[in-house]
Amino acid sequence: DTEVTQTPKHLVMGMTNKKSLKCEQHMGHRAMYWYKQKAKKPPELMFVYSYEKLSINESVPSRFSPECPNSSLLNLHLHALQPEDSALYLCASSQDGASGGGNTQYFGPGTRLTVL
Amino acid sequence: GNSVTQMEGPVTLSEEAFLTINCTYTATGYPSLFWYVQYPGEGLQLLLKATKADDKGSNKGFEATYRKETTSFHLEKGSVQVSDSAVYFCALSDRAGYSTLTFGKGTMLLVSP
């Protein structure tokens, strides 16, 4: 099973709201990722967690706050977003270990976020 | 740094036509190479992959061969179907670090009956 699940599927929020996106995988993967994808563009990496620790933050604004409560779960907390943050947010995971990368990333279906 | 270049779209074909989507890459070391497909309104699905030179990845009638000498990983299918209409992303992952992906810009494929 190579399934990554994401909830909710759609989210509409105002600029003053606080909301969270959730991602879950049960493949035993130790690396998890958040991406942002705008229409007709490839995904852009936001964050990488490895062994539940934040390893890469691609200079993402602080209104996006990731959290990895355990090895299967990844959250993205949203606060005071701007309309330009409207996009498809994708979660992915891969079987990375101390030996390095080059492994396959498996993606979830994404959360379609609209900021009003 | 790493980069992936793939042909601009959209590629418009009739059903049962032959498909080629070109992909070339620049990378340090020996990356793993991937093709992902994204259907409208969905996330990315792994289509196929290759991890070393001369490897051929294949899935659902699609094929791509890792060509180190030409730094290419072209996607091919002998007979496309309407259901193959989607956006196709070529990507590489540098083994040196985390499995972070460098994506091409994506190629939209439109197949008409």
PDB file of C-alpha atoms in Angstrom:
ATOM      1  CA  ASP A   1       0.000   0.000   0.000  1.00  0.00           C
ATOM      2  CA  THR A   2       1.471   3.343  -1.069  1.00  0.00           C
ATOM      3  CA  GLU A   3      -1.285   5.609   0.183  1.00  0.00           C
ATOM      4  CA  VAL A   4      -0.885   9.069   1.603  1.00  0.00           C
ATOM      5  CA  THR A   5      -4.114  10.648   2.824  1.00  0.00           C
ATOM      6  CA  GLN A   6      -4.870  14.341   3.239  1.00  0.00           C
ATOM      7  CA  THR A   7      -7.749  16.160   4.892  1.00  0.00           C
ATOM      8  CA  PRO A   8      -9.679  18.219   4.161  1.00  0.00           C
ATOM      9  CA  LYS A   9      -9.986  17.927   0.398  1.00  0.00           C
ATOM     10  CA  HIS A  10     -11.169  21.530   0.084  1.00  0.00           C
ATOM     11  CA  LEU A  11     -10.791  24.472   2.472  1.00  0.00           C
ATOM     12  CA  VAL A  12     -12.036  28.028   2.227  1.00  0.00           C
ATOM     13  CA  MET A  13     -10.790  30.473   4.834  1.00  0.00           C
ATOM     14  CA  GLY A  14     -10.679  34.179   5.530  1.00  0.00           C
ATOM     15  CA  MET A  15      -7.498  36.076   6.118  1.00  0.00           C
ATOM     16  CA  THR A  16      -8.056  36.180   9.873  1.00  0.00           C
ATOM     17  CA  ASN A  17      -8.862  32.489  10.297  1.00  0.00           C
ATOM     18  CA  LYS A  18      -6.700  29.751  11.752  1.00  0.00           C
ATOM     19  CA  LYS A  19      -6.970  26.348  10.133  1.00  0.00           C
ATOM     20  CA  SER A  20      -4.909  23.181   9.811  1.00  0.00           C
ATOM     21  CA  LEU A  21      -4.181  20.697   7.052  1.00  0.00           C
ATOM     22  CA  LYS A  22      -3.559  17.082   7.950  1.00  0.00           C
ATOM     23  CA  CYS A  23      -1.503  14.389   6.223  1.00  0.00           C
ATOM     24  CA  GLU A  24      -1.134  10.743   7.185  1.00  0.00           C
ATOM     25  CA  GLN A  25       0.859   7.776   5.913  1.00  0.00           C
ATOM     26  CA  HIS A  26       1.231   4.239   7.239  1.00  0.00           C
ATOM     27  CA  MET A  27       4.079   3.033   5.038  1.00  0.00           C
ATOM     28  CA  GLY A  28       6.709   3.431   7.752  1.00  0.00           C
ATOM     29  CA  HIS A  29       8.298   6.296   5.833  1.00  0.00           C
ATOM     30  CA  ARG A  30      10.552   8.527   7.906  1.00  0.00           C
ATOM     31  CA  ALA A  31      10.617  11.569   5.612  1.00  0.00           C
ATOM     32  CA  MET A  32       7.540  13.719   4.960  1.00  0.00           C
ATOM     33  CA  TYR A  33       7.123  16.792   2.800  1.00  0.00           C
ATOM     34  CA  TRP A  34       4.801  19.736   2.218  1.00  0.00           C
ATOM     35  CA  TYR A  35       4.493  21.274  -1.234  1.00  0.00           C
ATOM     36  CA  LYS A  36       2.534  24.192  -2.636  1.00  0.00           C
ATOM     37  CA  GLN A  37       1.275  23.969  -6.212  1.00  0.00           C
ATOM     38  CA  LYS A  38      -0.178  26.846  -8.184  1.00  0.00           C
ATOM     39  CA  ALA A  39      -2.205  26.246 -11.330  1.00  0.00           C
ATOM     40  CA  LYS A  40      -0.192  25.077 -14.347  1.00  0.00           C
ATOM     41  CA  LYS A  41       3.029  24.946 -12.296  1.00  0.00           C
ATOM     42  CA  PRO A  42       5.064  22.144 -10.755  1.00  0.00           C
ATOM     43  CA  PRO A  43       4.935  21.657  -6.982  1.00  0.00           C
ATOM     44  CA  GLU A  44       7.205  23.901  -4.918  1.00  0.00           C
ATOM     45  CA  LEU A  45       8.835  22.406  -1.840  1.00  0.00           C
ATOM     46  CA  MET A  46       7.952  24.100   1.443  1.00  0.00           C
ATOM     47  CA  PHE A  47       9.147  21.832   4.264  1.00  0.00           C
ATOM     48  CA  VAL A  48      10.889  18.501   4.818  1.00  0.00           C
ATOM     49  CA  TYR A  49      10.647  16.469   8.009  1.00  0.00           C
ATOM     50  CA  SER A  50      13.064  13.643   8.639  1.00  0.00           C
ATOM     51  CA  TYR A  51      12.594  11.384  11.657  1.00  0.00           C
ATOM     52  CA  GLU A  52       9.984  13.847  12.945  1.00  0.00           C
ATOM     53  CA  LYS A  53      12.413  16.763  12.930  1.00  0.00           C
ATOM     54  CA  LEU A  54      12.197  19.744  10.604  1.00  0.00           C
ATOM     55  CA  SER A  55      15.136  19.377   8.232  1.00  0.00           C
ATOM     56  CA  ILE A  56      14.392  21.803   5.426  1.00  0.00           C
ATOM     57  CA  ASN A  57      12.398  25.046   5.447  1.00  0.00           C
ATOM     58  CA  GLU A  58      12.441  26.667   2.035  1.00  0.00           C
ATOM     59  CA  SER A  59      12.129  30.215   3.427  1.00  0.00           C
ATOM     60  CA  VAL A  60       8.401  29.811   3.896  1.00  0.00           C
ATOM     61  CA  PRO A  61       6.555  32.718   5.597  1.00  0.00           C
ATOM     62  CA  SER A  62       5.791  32.190   9.263  1.00  0.00           C
ATOM     63  CA  ARG A  63       2.048  32.219   8.595  1.00  0.00           C
ATOM     64  CA  PHE A  64       2.644  28.576   7.582  1.00  0.00           C
ATOM     65  CA  SER A  65       3.648  26.460  10.581  1.00  0.00           C
ATOM     66  CA  PRO A  66       4.403  22.757  10.119  1.00  0.00           C
ATOM     67  CA  GLU A  67       4.177  20.132  12.821  1.00  0.00           C
ATOM     68  CA  CYS A  68       5.062  16.448  12.919  1.00  0.00           C
ATOM     69  CA  PRO A  69       3.385  14.897  16.006  1.00  0.00           C
ATOM     70  CA  ASN A  70       4.603  11.384  15.170  1.00  0.00           C
ATOM     71  CA  SER A  71       6.143   9.413  12.352  1.00  0.00           C
ATOM     72  CA  SER A  72       2.819   8.911  10.563  1.00  0.00           C
ATOM     73  CA  LEU A  73       1.312  12.371  10.835  1.00  0.00           C
ATOM     74  CA  LEU A  74       2.163  15.760   9.394  1.00  0.00           C
ATOM     75  CA  ASN A  75       0.180  18.928   9.954  1.00  0.00           C
ATOM     76  CA  LEU A  76       0.346  22.360   8.392  1.00  0.00           C
ATOM     77  CA  HIS A  77      -1.097  25.127  10.558  1.00  0.00           C
ATOM     78  CA  LEU A  78      -2.341  28.185   8.711  1.00  0.00           C
ATOM     79  CA  HIS A  79      -2.836  31.656  10.174  1.00  0.00           C
ATOM     80  CA  ALA A  80      -3.358  35.105   8.666  1.00  0.00           C
ATOM     81  CA  LEU A  81      -2.992  33.869   5.110  1.00  0.00           C
ATOM     82  CA  GLN A  82      -3.146  36.074   2.048  1.00  0.00           C
ATOM     83  CA  PRO A  83      -5.231  35.507  -1.103  1.00  0.00           C
ATOM     84  CA  GLU A  84      -2.037  34.688  -3.002  1.00  0.00           C
ATOM     85  CA  ASP A  85      -1.629  31.666  -0.721  1.00  0.00           C
ATOM     86  CA  SER A  86      -4.582  30.040  -2.483  1.00  0.00           C
ATOM     87  CA  ALA A  87      -3.207  26.863  -4.070  1.00  0.00           C
ATOM     88  CA  LEU A  88      -3.188  23.073  -3.947  1.00  0.00           C
ATOM     89  CA  TYR A  89      -1.186  21.878  -0.932  1.00  0.00           C
ATOM     90  CA  LEU A  90       0.381  18.484  -1.379  1.00  0.00           C
ATOM     91  CA  CYS A  91       1.886  16.167   1.172  1.00  0.00           C
ATOM     92  CA  ALA A  92       4.368  13.425   0.288  1.00  0.00           C
ATOM     93  CA  SER A  93       6.470  10.813   2.043  1.00  0.00           C
ATOM     94  CA  SER A  94       9.528   8.723   1.227  1.00  0.00           C
ATOM     95  CA  GLN A  95      11.540   5.919   2.765  1.00  0.00           C
ATOM     96  CA  ASP A  96      14.615   7.955   3.590  1.00  0.00           C
ATOM     97  CA  GLY A  97      17.144   6.912   6.121  1.00  0.00           C
ATOM     98  CA  ALA A  98      20.578   7.946   7.212  1.00  0.00           C
ATOM     99  CA  SER A  99      22.022   6.606   3.952  1.00  0.00           C
ATOM    100  CA  GLY A 100      20.589   9.455   1.937  1.00  0.00           C
ATOM    101  CA  GLY A 101      17.955  10.161  -0.640  1.00  0.00           C
ATOM    102  CA  GLY A 102      17.067   9.325  -4.214  1.00  0.00           C
ATOM    103  CA  ASN A 103      14.032   7.426  -2.988  1.00  0.00           C
ATOM    104  CA  THR A 104      10.523   7.558  -4.388  1.00  0.00           C
ATOM    105  CA  GLN A 105       8.150  10.162  -3.022  1.00  0.00           C
ATOM    106  CA  TYR A 106       4.498   9.183  -2.754  1.00  0.00           C
ATOM    107  CA  PHE A 107       2.002  12.020  -2.871  1.00  0.00           C
ATOM    108  CA  GLY A 108      -1.393  12.524  -1.327  1.00  0.00           C
ATOM    109  CA  PRO A 109      -4.381  13.885  -3.251  1.00  0.00           C
ATOM    110  CA  GLY A 110      -3.887  17.392  -1.907  1.00  0.00           C
ATOM    111  CA  THR A 111      -5.965  20.053  -0.178  1.00  0.00           C
ATOM    112  CA  ARG A 112      -7.390  22.776  -2.410  1.00  0.00           C
ATOM    113  CA  LEU A 113      -7.093  25.963  -0.332  1.00  0.00           C
ATOM    114  CA  THR A 114      -8.917  29.188  -1.137  1.00  0.00           C
ATOM    115  CA  VAL A 115      -8.154  32.308   0.904  1.00  0.00           C
ATOM    116  CA  LEU A 116     -10.774  35.050   0.678  1.00  0.00           C
TER     117      LEU A 116
ATOM    118  CA  GLY B   1      22.489  23.023  -9.257  1.00  0.00           C
ATOM    119  CA  ASN B   2      20.038  20.422 -10.474  1.00  0.00           C
ATOM    120  CA  SER B   3      17.537  21.161 -13.217  1.00  0.00           C
ATOM    121  CA  VAL B   4      15.020  19.359 -15.426  1.00  0.00           C
ATOM    122  CA  THR B   5      13.870  20.529 -18.837  1.00  0.00           C
ATOM    123  CA  GLN B   6      10.842  19.021 -20.504  1.00  0.00           C
ATOM    124  CA  MET B   7       9.040  19.900 -23.675  1.00  0.00           C
ATOM    125  CA  GLU B   8       6.425  22.605 -23.624  1.00  0.00           C
ATOM    126  CA  GLY B   9       2.825  21.611 -24.039  1.00  0.00           C
ATOM    127  CA  PRO B  10       0.109  21.076 -24.631  1.00  0.00           C
ATOM    128  CA  VAL B  11       0.731  17.960 -26.656  1.00  0.00           C
ATOM    129  CA  THR B  12      -2.418  17.145 -28.599  1.00  0.00           C
ATOM    130  CA  LEU B  13      -2.860  13.639 -30.009  1.00  0.00           C
ATOM    131  CA  SER B  14      -5.577  11.428 -31.382  1.00  0.00           C
ATOM    132  CA  GLU B  15      -6.400   8.182 -29.628  1.00  0.00           C
ATOM    133  CA  GLU B  16      -4.000   5.331 -30.493  1.00  0.00           C
ATOM    134  CA  ALA B  17      -1.231   7.740 -31.579  1.00  0.00           C
ATOM    135  CA  PHE B  18       2.375   7.335 -30.425  1.00  0.00           C
ATOM    136  CA  LEU B  19       3.508   9.562 -27.577  1.00  0.00           C
ATOM    137  CA  THR B  20       6.923  11.005 -26.805  1.00  0.00           C
ATOM    138  CA  ILE B  21       7.520  13.632 -24.123  1.00  0.00           C
ATOM    139  CA  ASN B  22      11.140  14.734 -23.996  1.00  0.00           C
ATOM    140  CA  CYS B  23      12.963  15.246 -20.707  1.00  0.00           C
ATOM    141  CA  THR B  24      16.598  16.177 -20.134  1.00  0.00           C
ATOM    142  CA  TYR B  25      18.325  16.870 -16.872  1.00  0.00           C
ATOM    143  CA  THR B  26      21.363  18.449 -15.272  1.00  0.00           C
ATOM    144  CA  ALA B  27      22.593  17.034 -11.998  1.00  0.00           C
ATOM    145  CA  THR B  28      25.695  16.410  -9.971  1.00  0.00           C
ATOM    146  CA  GLY B  29      26.286  12.761  -9.285  1.00  0.00           C
ATOM    147  CA  TYR B  30      23.850  10.021 -10.244  1.00  0.00           C
ATOM    148  CA  PRO B  31      20.266  11.021  -9.582  1.00  0.00           C
ATOM    149  CA  SER B  32      17.171   8.872  -9.578  1.00  0.00           C
ATOM    150  CA  LEU B  33      14.705   9.858 -12.319  1.00  0.00           C
ATOM    151  CA  PHE B  34      10.922   9.846 -12.175  1.00  0.00           C
ATOM    152  CA  TRP B  35       7.823  10.524 -14.206  1.00  0.00           C
ATOM    153  CA  TYR B  36       4.767  11.635 -12.266  1.00  0.00           C
ATOM    154  CA  VAL B  37       1.279  12.109 -13.702  1.00  0.00           C
ATOM    155  CA  GLN B  38      -1.352  14.526 -12.413  1.00  0.00           C
ATOM    156  CA  TYR B  39      -4.961  14.098 -13.506  1.00  0.00           C
ATOM    157  CA  PRO B  40      -7.262  17.134 -13.241  1.00  0.00           C
ATOM    158  CA  GLY B  41      -8.066  18.025  -9.636  1.00  0.00           C
ATOM    159  CA  GLU B  42      -5.812  15.326  -8.189  1.00  0.00           C
ATOM    160  CA  GLY B  43      -2.397  14.912  -6.603  1.00  0.00           C
ATOM    161  CA  LEU B  44       0.698  13.500  -8.270  1.00  0.00           C
ATOM    162  CA  GLN B  45       0.921   9.781  -8.971  1.00  0.00           C
ATOM    163  CA  LEU B  46       4.182   8.013  -9.596  1.00  0.00           C
ATOM    164  CA  LEU B  47       4.106   6.696 -13.153  1.00  0.00           C
ATOM    165  CA  LEU B  48       7.555   5.134 -13.407  1.00  0.00           C
ATOM    166  CA  LYS B  49      11.116   5.520 -12.211  1.00  0.00           C
ATOM    167  CA  ALA B  50      14.707   4.529 -12.918  1.00  0.00           C
ATOM    168  CA  THR B  51      17.580   4.623 -10.485  1.00  0.00           C
ATOM    169  CA  LYS B  52      20.671   3.985 -12.616  1.00  0.00           C
ATOM    170  CA  ALA B  53      21.978   4.357 -16.138  1.00  0.00           C
ATOM    171  CA  ASP B  54      20.314   2.156 -18.790  1.00  0.00           C
ATOM    172  CA  ASP B  55      17.463   1.219 -16.441  1.00  0.00           C
ATOM    173  CA  LYS B  56      14.075   1.190 -18.138  1.00  0.00           C
ATOM    174  CA  GLY B  57      11.045   2.135 -16.080  1.00  0.00           C
ATOM    175  CA  SER B  58       7.652   0.985 -17.303  1.00  0.00           C
ATOM    176  CA  ASN B  59       4.044   1.105 -16.149  1.00  0.00           C
ATOM    177  CA  LYS B  60       0.595   1.083 -17.823  1.00  0.00           C
ATOM    178  CA  GLY B  61       2.174   0.980 -21.291  1.00  0.00           C
ATOM    179  CA  PHE B  62       4.460   3.939 -20.605  1.00  0.00           C
ATOM    180  CA  GLU B  63       8.243   3.532 -20.773  1.00  0.00           C
ATOM    181  CA  ALA B  64      11.319   5.656 -20.179  1.00  0.00           C
ATOM    182  CA  THR B  65      15.017   4.760 -20.282  1.00  0.00           C
ATOM    183  CA  TYR B  66      17.680   6.435 -18.135  1.00  0.00           C
ATOM    184  CA  ARG B  67      20.274   7.653 -20.665  1.00  0.00           C
ATOM    185  CA  LYS B  68      23.338   8.975 -18.865  1.00  0.00           C
ATOM    186  CA  GLU B  69      25.258   9.797 -22.057  1.00  0.00           C
ATOM    187  CA  THR B  70      22.511  12.145 -23.254  1.00  0.00           C
ATOM    188  CA  THR B  71      21.217  13.036 -19.750  1.00  0.00           C
ATOM    189  CA  SER B  72      17.709  12.183 -20.885  1.00  0.00           C
ATOM    190  CA  PHE B  73      14.649  10.289 -19.642  1.00  0.00           C
ATOM    191  CA  HIS B  74      12.075  10.568 -22.442  1.00  0.00           C
ATOM    192  CA  LEU B  75       8.581   9.237 -21.815  1.00  0.00           C
ATOM    193  CA  GLU B  76       6.981   7.075 -24.523  1.00  0.00           C
ATOM    194  CA  LYS B  77       3.752   5.177 -25.074  1.00  0.00           C
ATOM    195  CA  GLY B  78       2.870   3.248 -28.171  1.00  0.00           C
ATOM    196  CA  SER B  79      -0.882   3.927 -28.220  1.00  0.00           C
ATOM    197  CA  VAL B  80      -2.432   6.648 -26.087  1.00  0.00           C
ATOM    198  CA  GLN B  81      -5.981   6.638 -24.775  1.00  0.00           C
ATOM    199  CA  VAL B  82      -8.339   9.476 -23.915  1.00  0.00           C
ATOM    200  CA  SER B  83      -7.867   8.510 -20.257  1.00  0.00           C
ATOM    201  CA  ASP B  84      -4.147   9.383 -20.542  1.00  0.00           C
ATOM    202  CA  SER B  85      -5.032  13.080 -20.774  1.00  0.00           C
ATOM    203  CA  ALA B  86      -3.189  14.664 -17.850  1.00  0.00           C
ATOM    204  CA  VAL B  87      -0.124  16.691 -16.928  1.00  0.00           C
ATOM    205  CA  TYR B  88       3.152  14.767 -16.884  1.00  0.00           C
ATOM    206  CA  PHE B  89       6.091  15.868 -14.729  1.00  0.00           C
ATOM    207  CA  CYS B  90       9.655  14.676 -15.152  1.00  0.00           C
ATOM    208  CA  ALA B  91      11.676  14.892 -11.933  1.00  0.00           C
ATOM    209  CA  LEU B  92      14.988  13.927 -10.415  1.00  0.00           C
ATOM    210  CA  SER B  93      16.127  13.193  -6.903  1.00  0.00           C
ATOM    211  CA  ASP B  94      19.713  13.729  -5.896  1.00  0.00           C
ATOM    212  CA  ARG B  95      20.974  10.802  -3.857  1.00  0.00           C
ATOM    213  CA  ALA B  96      23.304  13.073  -1.901  1.00  0.00           C
ATOM    214  CA  GLY B  97      20.667  14.377   0.471  1.00  0.00           C
ATOM    215  CA  TYR B  98      17.008  13.952   1.212  1.00  0.00           C
ATOM    216  CA  SER B  99      14.795  12.699  -1.574  1.00  0.00           C
ATOM    217  CA  THR B 100      13.843  16.220  -2.529  1.00  0.00           C
ATOM    218  CA  LEU B 101      12.576  16.417  -6.089  1.00  0.00           C
ATOM    219  CA  THR B 102      13.575  18.812  -8.816  1.00  0.00           C
ATOM    220  CA  PHE B 103      10.655  19.020 -11.236  1.00  0.00           C
ATOM    221  CA  GLY B 104      10.356  20.003 -14.845  1.00  0.00           C
ATOM    222  CA  LYS B 105       7.637  22.495 -15.700  1.00  0.00           C
ATOM    223  CA  GLY B 106       5.186  19.790 -16.719  1.00  0.00           C
ATOM    224  CA  THR B 107       3.692  18.830 -20.068  1.00  0.00           C
ATOM    225  CA  MET B 108      -0.045  18.720 -20.599  1.00  0.00           C
ATOM    226  CA  LEU B 109      -1.248  15.863 -22.805  1.00  0.00           C
ATOM    227  CA  LEU B 110      -4.645  16.090 -24.469  1.00  0.00           C
ATOM    228  CA  VAL B 111      -5.926  12.977 -26.258  1.00  0.00           C
ATOM    229  CA  SER B 112      -9.020  13.231 -28.425  1.00  0.00           C
ATOM    230  CA  PRO B 113     -11.242  10.304 -29.510  1.00  0.00           C
TER     231      PRO B 113
END
